Short mmCIF file of C-alpha atoms in Angstrom, two decimals:
data_model
loop_
_atom_site.label_atom_id
_atom_site.label_comp_id
_atom_site.label_asym_id
_atom_site.label_seq_id
_atom_site.Cartn_x
_atom_site.Cartn_y
_atom_site.Cartn_z
CA UNK A 1351 2.18 -11.80 17.52
CA UNK A 1352 5.72 -13.04 16.94
CA UNK A 1353 8.01 -12.40 13.97
CA UNK A 1354 6.23 -13.04 10.68
CA UNK A 1355 2.83 -13.72 12.20
CA UNK A 1356 -0.52 -11.95 12.20
CA UNK A 1357 -2.68 -11.06 15.17
CA UNK A 1358 -5.70 -12.51 13.33
CA UNK A 1359 -4.79 -15.10 10.70
CA UNK A 1360 -7.16 -16.76 8.23
CA UNK A 1361 -5.65 -19.92 6.81
CA UNK A 1362 -7.30 -20.23 3.41
CA UNK A 1363 -10.74 -19.20 4.69
CA UNK A 1364 -13.63 -18.28 2.37
CA UNK A 1365 -16.70 -16.09 2.93
CA UNK A 1366 -15.44 -14.34 6.08
CA UNK A 1367 -16.49 -10.79 6.95
CA UNK A 1368 -14.84 -8.79 9.72
CA UNK A 1369 -17.16 -5.83 10.23
CA UNK A 1370 -16.36 -3.23 12.89
CA UNK A 1371 -19.67 -1.38 12.67
CA UNK A 1372 -21.91 -1.86 15.68
CA UNK A 1373 -25.37 -2.43 14.18
CA UNK A 1374 -26.92 -0.75 17.23
CA UNK A 1375 -25.28 2.60 16.34
CA UNK A 1376 -26.66 5.12 13.89
CA UNK A 1377 -25.01 5.07 10.47
CA UNK A 1378 -21.84 3.24 9.53
CA UNK A 1379 -19.07 3.60 12.10
CA UNK A 1380 -15.67 2.19 12.99
CA UNK A 1381 -16.61 0.77 16.40
CA UNK A 1382 -14.02 -2.03 16.49
CA UNK A 1383 -10.31 -1.37 17.12
CA UNK A 1384 -7.79 -4.16 16.52
CA UNK A 1385 -4.26 -3.50 17.76
CA UNK A 1386 -1.23 -5.73 17.43
CA UNK A 1387 0.57 -5.37 20.76
CA UNK A 1388 3.90 -6.87 19.72
CA UNK A 1389 7.05 -4.89 20.47
CA UNK A 1390 7.82 -2.29 17.83
CA UNK A 1391 10.92 -4.16 16.65
CA UNK A 1392 9.10 -7.42 15.88
CA UNK A 1393 9.43 -7.80 12.11
CA UNK A 1394 6.96 -8.95 9.44
CA UNK A 1395 3.95 -8.75 11.73
CA UNK A 1396 0.44 -8.00 10.54
CA UNK A 1397 -2.86 -7.19 12.20
CA UNK A 1398 -5.17 -9.14 9.89
CA UNK A 1399 -3.58 -11.71 7.62
CA UNK A 1400 -5.14 -13.81 4.88
CA UNK A 1401 -2.71 -16.63 4.10
CA UNK A 1402 -2.98 -19.06 1.19
CA UNK A 1403 -1.01 -21.99 -0.20
CA UNK A 1404 -1.36 -24.89 -2.62
CA UNK A 1405 -3.09 -26.84 0.17
CA UNK A 1406 -5.56 -24.14 1.23
CA UNK A 1407 -5.83 -22.60 -2.19
CA UNK A 1408 -8.90 -20.36 -2.00
CA UNK A 1409 -9.73 -17.36 0.13
CA UNK A 1410 -12.66 -16.04 -1.85
CA UNK A 1411 -15.32 -13.49 -0.88
CA UNK A 1412 -13.56 -12.15 2.22
CA UNK A 1413 -14.14 -8.64 3.58
CA UNK A 1414 -12.56 -6.39 6.20
CA UNK A 1415 -14.55 -3.22 6.79
CA UNK A 1416 -15.30 -0.49 9.30
CA UNK A 1417 -12.34 -1.29 11.55
CA UNK A 1418 -9.58 0.72 13.21
CA UNK A 1419 -6.41 -1.27 12.58
CA UNK A 1420 -3.24 -0.45 14.52
CA UNK A 1421 -0.03 -2.27 13.70
CA UNK A 1422 2.80 -3.05 16.06
CA UNK A 1423 5.37 -0.67 14.50
CA UNK A 1424 4.92 2.31 16.79
CA UNK A 1425 7.40 5.20 16.86
CA UNK A 1426 9.36 4.31 13.72
CA UNK A 1427 9.41 7.69 11.99
CA UNK A 1428 12.75 8.45 13.61
CA UNK A 1429 16.22 9.09 12.18
CA UNK A 1430 17.60 5.74 13.36
CA UNK A 1431 14.83 3.69 11.70
CA UNK A 1432 16.18 3.41 8.17
CA UNK A 1433 16.42 -0.33 7.54
CA UNK A 1434 14.57 -2.16 4.77
CA UNK A 1435 14.54 -5.22 7.04
CA UNK A 1436 13.23 -3.34 10.08
CA UNK A 1437 9.63 -2.86 11.14
CA UNK A 1438 9.51 0.50 9.36
CA UNK A 1439 9.48 -1.48 6.07
CA UNK A 1440 8.26 -5.00 6.87
CA UNK A 1441 5.02 -4.75 8.90
CA UNK A 1442 1.41 -4.72 7.74
CA UNK A 1443 -2.07 -3.58 8.63
CA UNK A 1444 -3.91 -5.96 6.27
CA UNK A 1445 -1.84 -8.58 4.46
CA UNK A 1446 -3.17 -10.85 1.72
CA UNK A 1447 -0.28 -13.15 0.88
CA UNK A 1448 1.29 -16.57 0.88
CA UNK A 1449 2.56 -18.69 3.73
CA UNK A 1450 -0.53 -20.71 4.61
CA UNK A 1451 -0.01 -24.19 5.96
CA UNK A 1452 1.12 -26.89 3.57
CA UNK A 1453 0.57 -29.62 6.19
CA UNK A 1454 -3.16 -29.44 6.89
CA UNK A 1455 -6.02 -26.99 6.62
CA UNK A 1456 -6.09 -26.61 10.40
CA UNK A 1457 -2.35 -26.04 10.92
CA UNK A 1458 -1.35 -22.44 11.54
CA UNK A 1459 0.28 -20.46 8.72
CA UNK A 1460 4.03 -20.18 8.48
CA UNK A 1461 5.81 -17.01 9.51
CA UNK A 1462 6.70 -14.77 6.58
CA UNK A 1463 10.29 -13.61 6.26
CA UNK A 1464 10.16 -11.36 3.21
CA UNK A 1465 8.05 -8.51 1.87
CA UNK A 1466 8.18 -10.34 -1.48
CA UNK A 1467 6.18 -13.39 -0.31
CA UNK A 1468 3.42 -13.86 -2.88
CA UNK A 1469 0.40 -16.06 -3.63
CA UNK A 1470 1.22 -18.50 -6.41
CA UNK A 1471 -0.60 -18.92 -9.69
CA UNK A 1472 -3.60 -21.23 -9.47
CA UNK A 1473 -4.52 -19.95 -5.99
CA UNK A 1474 -7.37 -17.45 -5.71
CA UNK A 1475 -8.61 -14.74 -3.36
CA UNK A 1476 -11.39 -13.55 -5.62
CA UNK A 1477 -13.56 -10.59 -4.57
CA UNK A 1478 -11.43 -9.51 -1.63
CA UNK A 1479 -12.71 -6.23 -0.14
CA UNK A 1480 -11.13 -3.78 2.30
CA UNK A 1481 -13.54 -0.90 2.89
CA UNK A 1482 -13.76 2.04 5.30
CA UNK A 1483 -10.91 0.98 7.57
CA UNK A 1484 -8.53 3.32 9.39
CA UNK A 1485 -4.95 2.01 9.44
CA UNK A 1486 -1.74 3.20 11.07
CA UNK A 1487 1.40 2.05 12.95
CA UNK A 1488 2.78 -0.22 10.23
CA UNK A 1489 5.05 -0.07 7.21
CA UNK A 1490 2.37 -1.12 4.70
CA UNK A 1491 -1.28 -0.26 5.23
CA UNK A 1492 -2.83 -2.76 2.81
CA UNK A 1493 -0.86 -5.35 0.83
CA UNK A 1494 -2.34 -7.77 -1.70
CA UNK A 1495 0.45 -9.95 -3.07
CA UNK A 1496 -0.65 -12.17 -5.93
CA UNK A 1497 1.91 -13.42 -8.44
CA UNK A 1498 -0.51 -13.62 -11.40
CA UNK A 1499 -3.54 -11.68 -12.60
CA UNK A 1500 -5.76 -14.68 -11.82
CA UNK A 1501 -5.15 -14.50 -8.06
CA UNK A 1502 -7.11 -11.46 -6.88
CA UNK A 1503 -9.80 -10.88 -9.48
CA UNK A 1504 -12.45 -8.29 -8.59
CA UNK A 1505 -10.28 -6.70 -5.91
CA UNK A 1506 -11.97 -3.80 -4.10
CA UNK A 1507 -9.96 -1.40 -1.90
CA UNK A 1508 -12.17 1.58 -1.11
CA UNK A 1509 -12.78 4.39 1.40
CA UNK A 1510 -9.89 3.52 3.69
CA UNK A 1511 -7.90 6.12 5.66
CA UNK A 1512 -4.24 5.18 5.85
CA UNK A 1513 -1.61 7.01 7.92
CA UNK A 1514 -1.50 9.27 10.93
CA UNK A 1515 -3.93 12.17 11.19
CA UNK A 1516 -1.06 14.59 11.93
CA UNK A 1517 2.10 15.41 10.04
CA UNK A 1518 5.41 14.73 11.76
CA UNK A 1519 4.01 12.04 14.04
CA UNK A 1520 6.54 9.35 14.96
CA UNK A 1521 3.82 6.71 14.53
CA UNK A 1522 2.24 6.54 11.09
CA UNK A 1523 2.45 4.38 7.96
CA UNK A 1524 6.06 4.51 6.84
CA UNK A 1525 6.68 2.77 3.54
CA UNK A 1526 3.57 2.06 1.41
CA UNK A 1527 0.03 3.25 1.85
CA UNK A 1528 -0.98 0.25 -0.21
CA UNK A 1529 0.85 -2.17 -2.48
CA UNK A 1530 -1.38 -4.24 -4.77
CA UNK A 1531 -0.61 -6.89 -7.39
CA UNK A 1532 -1.99 -10.07 -8.89
CA UNK A 1533 -5.38 -8.65 -9.86
CA UNK A 1534 -7.71 -8.32 -12.80
CA UNK A 1535 -10.57 -5.80 -12.68
CA UNK A 1536 -9.67 -4.00 -9.46
CA UNK A 1537 -11.32 -0.94 -7.91
CA UNK A 1538 -9.10 1.31 -5.78
CA UNK A 1539 -11.34 4.26 -4.98
CA UNK A 1540 -12.10 6.92 -2.40
CA UNK A 1541 -9.12 6.19 -0.17
CA UNK A 1542 -7.25 8.84 1.81
CA UNK A 1543 -3.53 8.25 2.21
CA UNK A 1544 -1.90 10.80 4.46
CA UNK A 1545 1.35 11.56 6.24
CA UNK A 1546 3.37 8.65 4.88
CA UNK A 1547 6.69 9.62 6.43
CA UNK A 1548 9.94 7.87 7.32
CA UNK A 1549 13.72 7.87 7.17
CA UNK A 1550 13.76 4.64 5.14
CA UNK A 1551 16.68 3.90 2.84
CA UNK A 1552 14.32 3.20 -0.05
CA UNK A 1553 11.53 4.92 -1.95
CA UNK A 1554 8.09 5.34 -0.40
CA UNK A 1555 4.75 4.91 -2.20
CA UNK A 1556 1.20 6.12 -1.68
CA UNK A 1557 -0.49 3.62 -4.00
CA UNK A 1558 1.80 1.13 -5.73
CA UNK A 1559 0.57 -1.32 -8.37
CA UNK A 1560 2.81 -4.20 -9.44
CA UNK A 1561 5.80 -3.30 -7.30
CA UNK A 1562 6.18 -6.67 -5.55
CA UNK A 1563 4.91 -8.86 -8.39
CA UNK A 1564 4.84 -7.71 -11.99
CA UNK A 1565 1.14 -8.42 -12.45
CA UNK A 1566 -2.10 -6.49 -12.37
CA UNK A 1567 -4.44 -5.24 -15.07
CA UNK A 1568 -7.68 -3.37 -15.68
CA UNK A 1569 -7.65 -1.47 -12.39
CA UNK A 1570 -9.67 1.69 -11.85
CA UNK A 1571 -7.75 3.98 -9.48
CA UNK A 1572 -10.02 6.93 -8.86
CA UNK A 1573 -11.03 9.65 -6.41
CA UNK A 1574 -8.20 8.91 -4.01
CA UNK A 1575 -6.56 11.65 -1.93
CA UNK A 1576 -2.84 11.37 -1.28
CA UNK A 1577 -1.55 14.18 0.89
CA UNK A 1578 1.79 14.70 2.62
CA UNK A 1579 4.47 12.16 1.88
CA UNK A 1580 7.97 12.88 3.12
CA UNK A 1581 11.13 10.81 2.71
CA UNK A 1582 13.51 12.19 5.30
CA UNK A 1583 16.56 10.02 4.66
CA UNK A 1584 19.43 12.41 3.81
CA UNK A 1585 20.80 10.04 1.17
CA UNK A 1586 17.78 11.02 -0.99
CA UNK A 1587 15.20 8.43 -2.02
CA UNK A 1588 12.11 8.59 -4.17
CA UNK A 1589 8.57 9.58 -3.23
CA UNK A 1590 5.78 8.38 -5.52
CA UNK A 1591 2.12 9.26 -5.04
CA UNK A 1592 0.61 6.72 -7.45
CA UNK A 1593 3.06 4.32 -9.09
CA UNK A 1594 2.28 1.91 -11.92
CA UNK A 1595 5.26 -0.43 -11.70
CA UNK A 1596 3.73 -3.31 -13.69
CA UNK A 1597 0.51 -4.47 -15.30
CA UNK A 1598 -1.42 -3.22 -18.32
CA UNK A 1599 -4.49 -1.19 -19.13
CA UNK A 1600 -4.88 0.46 -15.73
CA UNK A 1601 -6.89 3.69 -15.42
CA UNK A 1602 -5.85 6.46 -13.02
CA UNK A 1603 -8.45 9.22 -12.93
CA UNK A 1604 -9.76 12.05 -10.76
CA UNK A 1605 -7.19 11.59 -8.01
CA UNK A 1606 -5.83 14.42 -5.84
CA UNK A 1607 -2.13 14.33 -4.89
CA UNK A 1608 -0.26 17.04 -3.00
CA UNK A 1609 2.68 17.87 -0.74
CA UNK A 1610 5.28 15.25 -1.65
CA UNK A 1611 8.87 15.89 -0.62
CA UNK A 1612 12.26 14.41 0.16
CA UNK A 1613 15.55 15.53 1.66
CA UNK A 1614 17.83 16.56 -1.19
CA UNK A 1615 21.22 16.24 0.52
CA UNK A 1616 22.12 13.03 -1.31
CA UNK A 1617 21.51 14.77 -4.61
CA UNK A 1618 19.93 11.98 -6.61
CA UNK A 1619 19.35 13.21 -10.14
CA UNK A 1620 16.02 13.59 -11.87
CA UNK A 1621 14.70 10.15 -12.63
CA UNK A 1622 12.06 7.48 -12.20
CA UNK A 1623 13.59 5.92 -9.09
CA UNK A 1624 14.83 8.67 -6.82
CA UNK A 1625 12.67 11.61 -7.80
CA UNK A 1626 9.49 13.06 -6.30
CA UNK A 1627 6.68 12.04 -8.64
CA UNK A 1628 2.97 12.64 -8.29
CA UNK A 1629 2.09 9.88 -10.78
CA UNK A 1630 4.84 7.55 -11.96
CA UNK A 1631 4.49 5.08 -14.85
CA UNK A 1632 7.53 2.85 -15.04
CA UNK A 1633 6.21 -0.28 -16.75
CA UNK A 1634 3.77 -1.76 -19.26
CA UNK A 1635 1.37 -0.32 -21.80
CA UNK A 1636 -2.10 1.06 -22.52
CA UNK A 1637 -2.62 2.94 -19.27
CA UNK A 1638 -5.17 5.76 -19.12
CA UNK A 1639 -4.30 8.81 -17.00
CA UNK A 1640 -7.32 11.16 -16.88
CA UNK A 1641 -8.18 14.38 -15.05
CA UNK A 1642 -5.90 14.08 -12.03
CA UNK A 1643 -4.76 17.00 -9.88
CA UNK A 1644 -1.16 17.05 -8.63
CA UNK A 1645 0.24 19.93 -6.57
CA UNK A 1646 3.94 19.88 -5.71
CA UNK A 1647 5.28 22.86 -3.80
CA UNK A 1648 7.81 24.05 -1.27
CA UNK A 1649 11.56 23.71 -0.91
CA UNK A 1650 13.48 20.46 -0.88
CA UNK A 1651 15.16 20.44 2.54
CA UNK A 1652 18.83 19.64 2.93
CA UNK A 1653 21.77 20.66 0.78
CA UNK A 1654 21.05 20.17 -2.90
CA UNK A 1655 24.03 18.32 -4.35
CA UNK A 1656 22.58 17.78 -7.81
CA UNK A 1657 19.63 18.68 -9.99
CA UNK A 1658 16.19 18.96 -8.44
CA UNK A 1659 13.98 15.99 -9.04
CA UNK A 1660 10.22 16.39 -9.20
CA UNK A 1661 7.49 15.74 -11.74
CA UNK A 1662 3.72 15.81 -11.53
CA UNK A 1663 3.59 13.05 -14.16
CA UNK A 1664 6.52 10.81 -15.10
CA UNK A 1665 6.55 8.27 -17.94
CA UNK A 1666 9.93 6.62 -17.57
CA UNK A 1667 10.57 5.16 -21.03
CA UNK A 1668 9.62 5.45 -24.69
CA UNK A 1669 8.84 1.72 -24.61
CA UNK A 1670 5.70 2.41 -22.55
CA UNK A 1671 3.32 2.71 -25.48
CA UNK A 1672 -0.41 3.21 -25.83
CA UNK A 1673 -0.65 5.55 -22.83
CA UNK A 1674 -3.50 8.07 -23.01
CA UNK A 1675 -2.98 11.14 -20.79
CA UNK A 1676 -5.59 13.88 -20.50
#
């Protein structure tokens, strides 16, 4: 694909299932591999893209499951790949966002030019499911980008494996394991997010809710494993396992988070932006944080120029009321 385009694009389609399991094999398997073969500097690409607009305003009951999804951003965990406009920050495995045609239902979607492109209010992608996929070679494994809680009701992101199987690989997921917003009643469960590593000049996230659009409520984030996240930029940027950046009444329970780290040379002080945080709550109210396990260990590499900056659980402000932590 070219800049801003997906390898497979669905222009406001409903009731589509992409299922990589060969029914002639025993059990449920990932028999289908989809790889975007664009050059690794082609920005804003995606492998599977669901695009919506005011013209094609529904994309309901769509599913992507049992697939191996390889993005086009190969070899970007390198010291020269630091840009927030480069492929190490702007490419996708699965993208649910705006940019569908506004000319006709059969005209191809527009190219996206920003990671902040969202689906407007009044447009719906109800009951979207991404299940049991394996995703790598992109900045953002799964992105659902609604601008209001009415966009992606009944969102289900479950049992996916995101990131390289080995630590230190130059090809992995670099910026966000998943970034989700615009939902009501979401299930984010049983996912494994591993080896999210880069030299990006910005924070990296395992699971981020409400980071792109300040919307999302009543999510259940449970039984996810987030292991090995490493921000290697020497200026020092944040690493957040699970981040609640917006939305209300979300439940984070029974998740396992370990081995988060960043290079300390830049010396950013303890805080909600630049620190290493297992679970970070930086917005909204009435969240429930139950029975999670967070293990942070090891030495911050680099030359420590200021106070160390890590927390298993961070609540960033006294204005975040009604939070129940157990």
